[in-house]
Amino acid sequence: FQTLQDPNNPITPPYFREPQLLMTMNPIEWQGFDFAANGEYVRFRQPALLNAERTVLYPTAAWTTRGNAWFVTARAGLHLSHYDFADDSAVEEKHLNRAVPITSLDGGLVFEREANLFGRDYTQTLEPRAFYVYIPYRRQAQIPPFDTAIDDFNFSQLFTENRYLGSDRIGDANQLTFALTSRLLDPTTGDERGRFSIGQRYYFESQRVTLTETPRSANTSDLLLSGEGRLSDYWSAAGTLQYNLNHPQTELFDIGVRWQPAPGKVLNASYRYIRQNIDPTGNISQLKQVDFSGQWPLSNKWSFIG
């Protein structure tokens, strides 16, 4: 792949994977447990960087029980990693092994009632959910970040065990997430007309594993709020707010609207604000961005998309 960059300000291209082999074992049910695994072997090659081979195996076992209005899932896994560094690399340990146990407990309830809002009948749900993760600390600073980055903080990440993307960092965790979602459903068709969510994570231990970030000092994460819904048959909107309660300020805010009067006809507009945006050179600034997009048929054979 070619790295897109400014020729006047070149950056070091990312690693080549020569080769990368992936393995996935689909869940196998046995005695009420689901056993699964995934693995990887990859050779990282980049003349300007530290080269190595990495082998990863991550077997997991999960147990789920559910009723009409509740569910509980317990999961445990062991993340195994082995690194072989090139003979000419400037590292003391040419071979590294890491074993990190990962455990989590996920549970939720679903309540519903009949409701009438703005002159329309709905089925309204109330869905509390709790997610606990425990990952013990393992020293990892000696492992280069070959393909690992910090995951974005969002609602999906609230219910993810590892706060990093990639296998070079497995974040230590002793944390509990609480979230509450309410949905408005059409009682006749089941279509979702609206969704509103709020969530926050609570930390019981200080952060020790880091990548490029400053270790977390607060006991709670930012507060996340989101909402989306169909305002009418043609109009829909969605928005997200990330608010820092420890230092009261908005960290992220985005909102968007869509007008879709017919299939193939759609106009979108959105606004995004990020308080601290870090560019590739390390400069920190605010990001304020407006996006417009759309699609519109011009004839039976031509459409405009932009």
mmCIF file of C-alpha atoms in Angstrom:
data_model
loop_
_atom_site.group_PDB
_atom_site.id
_atom_site.type_symbol
_atom_site.label_atom_id
_atom_site.label_comp_id
_atom_site.label_asym_id
_atom_site.label_seq_id
_atom_site.Cartn_x
_atom_site.Cartn_y
_atom_site.Cartn_z
ATOM 1 C CA PHE A 1 0.000 0.000 0.000
ATOM 2 C CA GLN A 2 1.184 3.523 -0.716
ATOM 3 C CA THR A 3 1.230 5.918 2.215
ATOM 4 C CA LEU A 4 -0.612 9.152 1.415
ATOM 5 C CA GLN A 5 1.437 12.035 2.767
ATOM 6 C CA ASP A 6 2.731 15.528 2.108
ATOM 7 C CA PRO A 7 5.961 15.190 0.072
ATOM 8 C CA ASN A 8 7.325 18.299 1.803
ATOM 9 C CA ASN A 9 6.730 16.760 5.231
ATOM 10 C CA PRO A 10 7.268 13.012 4.783
ATOM 11 C CA ILE A 11 6.463 10.511 7.514
ATOM 12 C CA THR A 12 7.803 7.028 8.096
ATOM 13 C CA PRO A 13 5.480 4.568 6.325
ATOM 14 C CA PRO A 14 3.811 1.945 8.524
ATOM 15 C CA TYR A 15 5.031 -1.633 8.726
ATOM 16 C CA PHE A 16 4.674 -4.058 5.846
ATOM 17 C CA ARG A 17 3.160 -7.406 6.802
ATOM 18 C CA GLU A 18 5.226 -10.000 4.978
ATOM 19 C CA PRO A 19 3.171 -12.141 5.435
ATOM 20 C CA GLN A 20 0.154 -12.018 7.761
ATOM 21 C CA LEU A 21 -1.778 -15.225 8.502
ATOM 22 C CA LEU A 22 -5.049 -15.117 10.454
ATOM 23 C CA MET A 23 -6.934 -17.973 12.121
ATOM 24 C CA THR A 24 -10.473 -17.947 13.493
ATOM 25 C CA MET A 25 -12.294 -20.789 15.239
ATOM 26 C CA ASN A 26 -16.059 -20.324 15.229
ATOM 27 C CA PRO A 27 -17.783 -20.832 18.612
ATOM 28 C CA ILE A 28 -18.273 -24.477 19.597
ATOM 29 C CA GLU A 29 -20.993 -25.154 22.161
ATOM 30 C CA TRP A 30 -20.284 -27.751 24.856
ATOM 31 C CA GLN A 31 -22.038 -28.216 28.216
ATOM 32 C CA GLY A 32 -23.591 -24.740 27.982
ATOM 33 C CA PHE A 33 -20.286 -23.010 27.171
ATOM 34 C CA ASP A 34 -19.180 -21.444 23.889
ATOM 35 C CA PHE A 35 -15.511 -22.021 23.086
ATOM 36 C CA ALA A 36 -13.847 -19.848 20.448
ATOM 37 C CA ALA A 37 -10.367 -18.728 19.451
ATOM 38 C CA ASN A 38 -8.479 -16.507 17.064
ATOM 39 C CA GLY A 39 -4.823 -16.361 16.196
ATOM 40 C CA GLU A 40 -2.302 -14.564 14.040
ATOM 41 C CA TYR A 41 1.204 -14.882 12.712
ATOM 42 C CA VAL A 42 2.775 -11.809 11.121
ATOM 43 C CA ARG A 43 6.230 -10.580 10.104
ATOM 44 C CA PHE A 44 6.614 -6.816 10.479
ATOM 45 C CA ARG A 45 9.095 -5.310 8.036
ATOM 46 C CA GLN A 46 10.132 -1.661 7.762
ATOM 47 C CA PRO A 47 13.806 -0.700 7.115
ATOM 48 C CA ALA A 48 13.550 2.443 9.237
ATOM 49 C CA LEU A 49 11.940 0.704 12.223
ATOM 50 C CA LEU A 50 12.419 -2.241 14.554
ATOM 51 C CA ASN A 51 11.521 -5.525 12.801
ATOM 52 C CA ALA A 52 9.986 -8.576 14.430
ATOM 53 C CA GLU A 53 7.718 -11.585 14.081
ATOM 54 C CA ARG A 54 4.610 -11.868 16.254
ATOM 55 C CA THR A 55 2.464 -14.890 17.046
ATOM 56 C CA VAL A 56 -0.836 -14.450 18.884
ATOM 57 C CA LEU A 57 -3.355 -16.992 20.176
ATOM 58 C CA TYR A 58 -6.484 -15.922 22.061
ATOM 59 C CA PRO A 59 -8.813 -18.741 23.187
ATOM 60 C CA THR A 60 -12.028 -17.771 25.024
ATOM 61 C CA ALA A 61 -14.902 -19.479 26.817
ATOM 62 C CA ALA A 62 -18.290 -17.824 27.393
ATOM 63 C CA TRP A 63 -21.406 -18.800 29.321
ATOM 64 C CA THR A 64 -24.736 -17.077 28.639
ATOM 65 C CA THR A 65 -28.103 -17.371 30.299
ATOM 66 C CA ARG A 66 -31.150 -15.289 29.468
ATOM 67 C CA GLY A 67 -34.854 -14.877 30.085
ATOM 68 C CA ASN A 68 -37.611 -12.862 28.480
ATOM 69 C CA ALA A 69 -36.370 -9.616 30.017
ATOM 70 C CA TRP A 70 -32.771 -10.209 31.113
ATOM 71 C CA PHE A 71 -29.408 -11.678 30.087
ATOM 72 C CA VAL A 72 -26.049 -12.485 31.708
ATOM 73 C CA THR A 73 -22.828 -13.373 29.873
ATOM 74 C CA ALA A 74 -19.607 -14.405 31.606
ATOM 75 C CA ARG A 75 -16.484 -14.611 29.473
ATOM 76 C CA ALA A 76 -12.884 -15.604 30.146
ATOM 77 C CA GLY A 77 -9.901 -15.801 27.839
ATOM 78 C CA LEU A 78 -6.116 -16.004 27.784
ATOM 79 C CA HIS A 79 -4.270 -13.702 25.379
ATOM 80 C CA LEU A 80 -0.947 -15.338 24.461
ATOM 81 C CA SER A 81 1.714 -13.431 22.505
ATOM 82 C CA HIS A 82 5.222 -14.334 21.367
ATOM 83 C CA TYR A 83 7.697 -11.928 19.746
ATOM 84 C CA ASP A 84 10.910 -12.767 17.863
ATOM 85 C CA PHE A 85 12.982 -9.660 17.142
ATOM 86 C CA ALA A 86 15.468 -9.455 14.294
ATOM 87 C CA ASP A 87 19.064 -10.356 15.158
ATOM 88 C CA ASP A 88 20.294 -6.876 14.237
ATOM 89 C CA SER A 89 17.633 -5.114 16.342
ATOM 90 C CA ALA A 90 18.742 -2.911 19.225
ATOM 91 C CA VAL A 91 16.846 -4.742 21.940
ATOM 92 C CA GLU A 92 18.216 -6.745 24.839
ATOM 93 C CA GLU A 93 15.524 -9.436 24.792
ATOM 94 C CA LYS A 94 15.308 -11.030 21.346
ATOM 95 C CA HIS A 95 12.367 -13.227 22.377
ATOM 96 C CA LEU A 96 9.394 -12.036 24.445
ATOM 97 C CA ASN A 97 6.417 -13.932 25.796
ATOM 98 C CA ARG A 98 3.280 -12.413 27.293
ATOM 99 C CA ALA A 99 0.214 -14.112 28.790
ATOM 100 C CA VAL A 100 -2.707 -11.928 29.869
ATOM 101 C CA PRO A 101 -5.937 -13.379 31.321
ATOM 102 C CA ILE A 102 -9.065 -11.404 30.375
ATOM 103 C CA THR A 103 -12.374 -11.810 32.207
ATOM 104 C CA SER A 104 -15.664 -9.955 31.868
ATOM 105 C CA LEU A 105 -19.250 -10.112 33.092
ATOM 106 C CA ASP A 106 -22.052 -8.527 31.061
ATOM 107 C CA GLY A 107 -25.678 -8.271 32.146
ATOM 108 C CA GLY A 108 -28.803 -6.311 31.315
ATOM 109 C CA LEU A 109 -32.534 -5.946 31.811
ATOM 110 C CA VAL A 110 -35.281 -4.951 29.359
ATOM 111 C CA PHE A 111 -38.469 -3.263 30.562
ATOM 112 C CA GLU A 112 -41.210 -2.033 28.243
ATOM 113 C CA ARG A 113 -44.488 -0.167 28.458
ATOM 114 C CA GLU A 114 -47.101 1.403 26.248
ATOM 115 C CA ALA A 115 -46.634 5.143 25.740
ATOM 116 C CA ASN A 116 -48.245 7.973 23.811
ATOM 117 C CA LEU A 117 -45.962 10.799 22.720
ATOM 118 C CA PHE A 118 -46.805 13.678 20.390
ATOM 119 C CA GLY A 119 -50.139 12.040 19.600
ATOM 120 C CA ARG A 120 -48.633 8.702 18.520
ATOM 121 C CA ASP A 121 -48.620 5.313 20.230
ATOM 122 C CA TYR A 122 -45.269 3.696 20.998
ATOM 123 C CA THR A 123 -43.779 0.779 22.855
ATOM 124 C CA GLN A 124 -41.144 2.359 25.089
ATOM 125 C CA THR A 125 -38.280 0.303 26.496
ATOM 126 C CA LEU A 126 -35.941 0.921 29.425
ATOM 127 C CA GLU A 127 -32.748 -1.119 29.155
ATOM 128 C CA PRO A 128 -30.158 -0.851 31.966
ATOM 129 C CA ARG A 129 -26.875 -2.661 31.340
ATOM 130 C CA ALA A 130 -23.735 -3.302 33.414
ATOM 131 C CA PHE A 131 -20.364 -4.542 32.125
ATOM 132 C CA TYR A 132 -17.436 -5.483 34.404
ATOM 133 C CA VAL A 133 -13.911 -6.196 33.141
ATOM 134 C CA TYR A 134 -10.839 -7.423 35.020
ATOM 135 C CA ILE A 135 -7.445 -7.631 33.302
ATOM 136 C CA PRO A 136 -4.336 -7.850 35.524
ATOM 137 C CA TYR A 137 -1.308 -5.678 34.867
ATOM 138 C CA ARG A 138 1.457 -7.046 32.681
ATOM 139 C CA ARG A 139 4.610 -5.089 31.796
ATOM 140 C CA GLN A 140 4.417 -4.217 28.093
ATOM 141 C CA ALA A 141 6.464 -1.053 27.630
ATOM 142 C CA GLN A 142 9.270 -3.116 26.053
ATOM 143 C CA ILE A 143 6.964 -4.159 23.180
ATOM 144 C CA PRO A 144 6.905 -1.715 20.232
ATOM 145 C CA PRO A 145 3.440 -0.721 18.946
ATOM 146 C CA PHE A 146 3.659 -2.451 15.560
ATOM 147 C CA ASP A 147 -0.035 -2.097 14.669
ATOM 148 C CA THR A 148 -1.676 -0.907 17.892
ATOM 149 C CA ALA A 149 -3.545 2.316 18.606
ATOM 150 C CA ILE A 150 -5.846 3.738 21.251
ATOM 151 C CA ASP A 151 -9.468 2.933 20.556
ATOM 152 C CA ASP A 152 -11.979 5.765 20.243
ATOM 153 C CA PHE A 153 -14.081 6.380 23.335
ATOM 154 C CA ASN A 154 -17.691 5.727 22.352
ATOM 155 C CA PHE A 155 -20.678 3.576 23.311
ATOM 156 C CA SER A 156 -19.298 0.504 21.570
ATOM 157 C CA GLN A 157 -15.964 0.894 23.351
ATOM 158 C CA LEU A 158 -17.747 1.115 26.723
ATOM 159 C CA PHE A 159 -18.585 -2.573 26.306
ATOM 160 C CA THR A 160 -15.201 -3.677 24.938
ATOM 161 C CA GLU A 161 -12.657 -5.424 27.131
ATOM 162 C CA ASN A 162 -9.447 -3.945 25.694
ATOM 163 C CA ARG A 163 -9.087 -0.175 25.338
ATOM 164 C CA TYR A 164 -6.517 -0.638 22.542
ATOM 165 C CA LEU A 165 -6.878 -1.742 18.935
ATOM 166 C CA GLY A 166 -4.286 -4.359 18.028
ATOM 167 C CA SER A 167 -2.347 -6.990 19.959
ATOM 168 C CA ASP A 168 0.698 -5.077 21.221
ATOM 169 C CA ARG A 169 -1.113 -3.624 24.218
ATOM 170 C CA ILE A 170 -3.638 -5.316 26.494
ATOM 171 C CA GLY A 171 -4.793 -2.629 28.911
ATOM 172 C CA ASP A 172 -4.963 -3.408 32.620
ATOM 173 C CA ALA A 173 -8.543 -3.023 33.832
ATOM 174 C CA ASN A 174 -10.629 -3.262 36.964
ATOM 175 C CA GLN A 175 -13.663 -1.310 35.831
ATOM 176 C CA LEU A 176 -17.436 -1.258 35.705
ATOM 177 C CA THR A 177 -19.594 0.329 33.019
ATOM 178 C CA PHE A 178 -23.178 1.433 33.575
ATOM 179 C CA ALA A 179 -25.430 2.421 30.684
ATOM 180 C CA LEU A 180 -29.107 3.092 30.215
ATOM 181 C CA THR A 181 -30.947 2.981 26.879
ATOM 182 C CA SER A 182 -34.551 3.817 26.059
ATOM 183 C CA ARG A 183 -36.088 3.055 22.678
ATOM 184 C CA LEU A 184 -39.358 4.043 21.052
ATOM 185 C CA LEU A 185 -40.804 1.268 18.882
ATOM 186 C CA ASP A 186 -43.753 1.274 16.524
ATOM 187 C CA PRO A 187 -46.221 -1.106 18.233
ATOM 188 C CA THR A 188 -47.557 -2.465 14.935
ATOM 189 C CA THR A 189 -44.386 -2.907 12.859
ATOM 190 C CA GLY A 190 -41.651 -2.998 15.499
ATOM 191 C CA ASP A 191 -39.700 -0.263 13.687
ATOM 192 C CA GLU A 192 -37.387 1.727 15.938
ATOM 193 C CA ARG A 193 -38.448 5.378 15.848
ATOM 194 C CA GLY A 194 -36.029 6.682 18.475
ATOM 195 C CA ARG A 195 -33.156 5.685 20.738
ATOM 196 C CA PHE A 196 -31.598 7.553 23.672
ATOM 197 C CA SER A 197 -28.601 6.355 25.698
ATOM 198 C CA ILE A 198 -26.394 7.475 28.575
ATOM 199 C CA GLY A 199 -23.312 5.685 29.878
ATOM 200 C CA GLN A 200 -20.202 6.031 32.017
ATOM 201 C CA ARG A 201 -17.305 3.858 33.172
ATOM 202 C CA TYR A 202 -16.007 3.585 36.761
ATOM 203 C CA TYR A 203 -12.389 2.642 37.501
ATOM 204 C CA PHE A 204 -11.321 0.845 40.702
ATOM 205 C CA GLU A 205 -7.557 0.963 40.051
ATOM 206 C CA SER A 206 -5.124 3.428 38.509
ATOM 207 C CA GLN A 207 -3.993 2.909 34.929
ATOM 208 C CA ARG A 208 -0.520 1.408 34.497
ATOM 209 C CA VAL A 209 -0.386 0.190 30.874
ATOM 210 C CA THR A 210 -0.022 3.069 28.395
ATOM 211 C CA LEU A 211 0.710 3.543 24.711
ATOM 212 C CA THR A 212 1.060 7.223 23.813
ATOM 213 C CA GLU A 213 -1.409 8.664 26.319
ATOM 214 C CA THR A 214 -0.949 10.133 29.788
ATOM 215 C CA PRO A 215 -2.057 7.630 32.462
ATOM 216 C CA ARG A 216 -5.611 8.197 33.592
ATOM 217 C CA SER A 217 -5.913 9.958 36.940
ATOM 218 C CA ALA A 218 -9.708 10.177 37.355
ATOM 219 C CA ASN A 219 -11.854 7.407 38.836
ATOM 220 C CA THR A 220 -14.581 7.893 36.233
ATOM 221 C CA SER A 221 -14.663 8.270 32.481
ATOM 222 C CA ASP A 222 -16.327 11.042 30.550
ATOM 223 C CA LEU A 223 -20.098 10.893 30.379
ATOM 224 C CA LEU A 224 -21.537 9.778 27.046
ATOM 225 C CA LEU A 225 -24.998 10.745 25.810
ATOM 226 C CA SER A 226 -26.462 9.892 22.432
ATOM 227 C CA GLY A 227 -29.786 10.103 20.675
ATOM 228 C CA GLU A 228 -31.099 9.229 17.250
ATOM 229 C CA GLY A 229 -34.491 8.931 15.700
ATOM 230 C CA ARG A 230 -36.870 9.539 12.839
ATOM 231 C CA LEU A 231 -38.442 12.960 13.164
ATOM 232 C CA SER A 232 -40.916 12.164 10.365
ATOM 233 C CA ASP A 233 -41.202 9.840 7.405
ATOM 234 C CA TYR A 234 -38.566 11.915 5.601
ATOM 235 C CA TRP A 235 -36.414 13.440 8.360
ATOM 236 C CA SER A 236 -34.050 11.747 10.821
ATOM 237 C CA ALA A 237 -31.387 13.051 13.203
ATOM 238 C CA ALA A 238 -28.608 11.729 15.429
ATOM 239 C CA GLY A 239 -26.269 13.296 17.963
ATOM 240 C CA THR A 240 -23.557 12.390 20.504
ATOM 241 C CA LEU A 241 -22.142 14.330 23.452
ATOM 242 C CA GLN A 242 -19.003 13.418 25.417
ATOM 243 C CA TYR A 243 -18.766 15.525 28.570
ATOM 244 C CA ASN A 244 -15.920 15.628 31.095
ATOM 245 C CA LEU A 245 -17.397 15.775 34.602
ATOM 246 C CA ASN A 246 -14.012 15.897 36.368
ATOM 247 C CA HIS A 247 -13.036 19.097 34.522
ATOM 248 C CA PRO A 248 -16.436 20.350 33.379
ATOM 249 C CA GLN A 249 -16.150 20.820 29.635
ATOM 250 C CA THR A 250 -17.376 19.311 26.387
ATOM 251 C CA GLU A 251 -14.823 16.936 24.872
ATOM 252 C CA LEU A 252 -16.791 15.925 21.783
ATOM 253 C CA PHE A 253 -20.074 16.880 20.192
ATOM 254 C CA ASP A 254 -21.570 15.861 16.888
ATOM 255 C CA ILE A 255 -25.013 16.168 15.388
ATOM 256 C CA GLY A 256 -26.386 15.297 11.983
ATOM 257 C CA VAL A 257 -29.657 15.420 10.068
ATOM 258 C CA ARG A 258 -30.858 13.476 7.032
ATOM 259 C CA TRP A 259 -33.642 14.148 4.549
ATOM 260 C CA GLN A 260 -34.675 11.142 2.461
ATOM 261 C CA PRO A 261 -37.953 11.715 0.607
ATOM 262 C CA ALA A 262 -37.589 8.594 -1.578
ATOM 263 C CA PRO A 263 -35.164 5.768 -2.348
ATOM 264 C CA GLY A 264 -32.096 7.172 -4.107
ATOM 265 C CA LYS A 265 -32.818 10.693 -2.888
ATOM 266 C CA VAL A 266 -30.972 11.750 0.268
ATOM 267 C CA LEU A 267 -29.298 14.882 1.651
ATOM 268 C CA ASN A 268 -27.110 14.819 4.784
ATOM 269 C CA ALA A 269 -25.599 17.553 6.935
ATOM 270 C CA SER A 270 -23.540 17.153 10.101
ATOM 271 C CA TYR A 271 -21.425 19.180 12.520
ATOM 272 C CA ARG A 272 -18.548 17.809 14.605
ATOM 273 C CA TYR A 273 -16.579 19.399 17.451
ATOM 274 C CA ILE A 274 -13.574 17.865 19.221
ATOM 275 C CA ARG A 275 -11.928 19.905 21.973
ATOM 276 C CA GLN A 276 -8.458 18.412 21.497
ATOM 277 C CA ASN A 277 -7.524 17.264 18.010
ATOM 278 C CA ILE A 278 -3.968 15.952 17.548
ATOM 279 C CA ASP A 279 -2.617 16.032 13.996
ATOM 280 C CA PRO A 280 0.177 13.742 12.682
ATOM 281 C CA THR A 281 2.837 16.283 13.674
ATOM 282 C CA GLY A 282 1.661 16.285 17.307
ATOM 283 C CA ASN A 283 0.044 19.725 17.279
ATOM 284 C CA ILE A 284 -3.072 20.053 19.437
ATOM 285 C CA SER A 285 -5.996 22.158 18.273
ATOM 286 C CA GLN A 286 -9.772 22.251 18.296
ATOM 287 C CA LEU A 287 -11.587 20.507 15.479
ATOM 288 C CA LYS A 288 -14.735 22.148 14.133
ATOM 289 C CA GLN A 289 -16.040 20.448 11.027
ATOM 290 C CA VAL A 290 -19.146 20.568 8.861
ATOM 291 C CA ASP A 291 -19.968 17.810 6.373
ATOM 292 C CA PHE A 292 -22.496 17.825 3.543
ATOM 293 C CA SER A 293 -23.319 14.847 1.355
ATOM 294 C CA GLY A 294 -26.122 13.671 -0.858
ATOM 295 C CA GLN A 295 -27.449 11.615 -3.715
ATOM 296 C CA TRP A 296 -30.029 12.692 -6.283
ATOM 297 C CA PRO A 297 -31.243 11.084 -9.549
ATOM 298 C CA LEU A 298 -30.812 13.237 -12.675
ATOM 299 C CA SER A 299 -32.469 10.805 -15.075
ATOM 300 C CA ASN A 300 -33.306 7.124 -15.367
ATOM 301 C CA LYS A 301 -29.637 6.268 -15.857
ATOM 302 C CA TRP A 302 -27.735 9.053 -14.084
ATOM 303 C CA SER A 303 -27.478 10.077 -10.450
ATOM 304 C CA PHE A 304 -25.491 12.786 -8.722
ATOM 305 C CA ILE A 305 -23.498 11.727 -5.629
ATOM 306 C CA GLY A 306 -21.318 14.182 -3.755
#
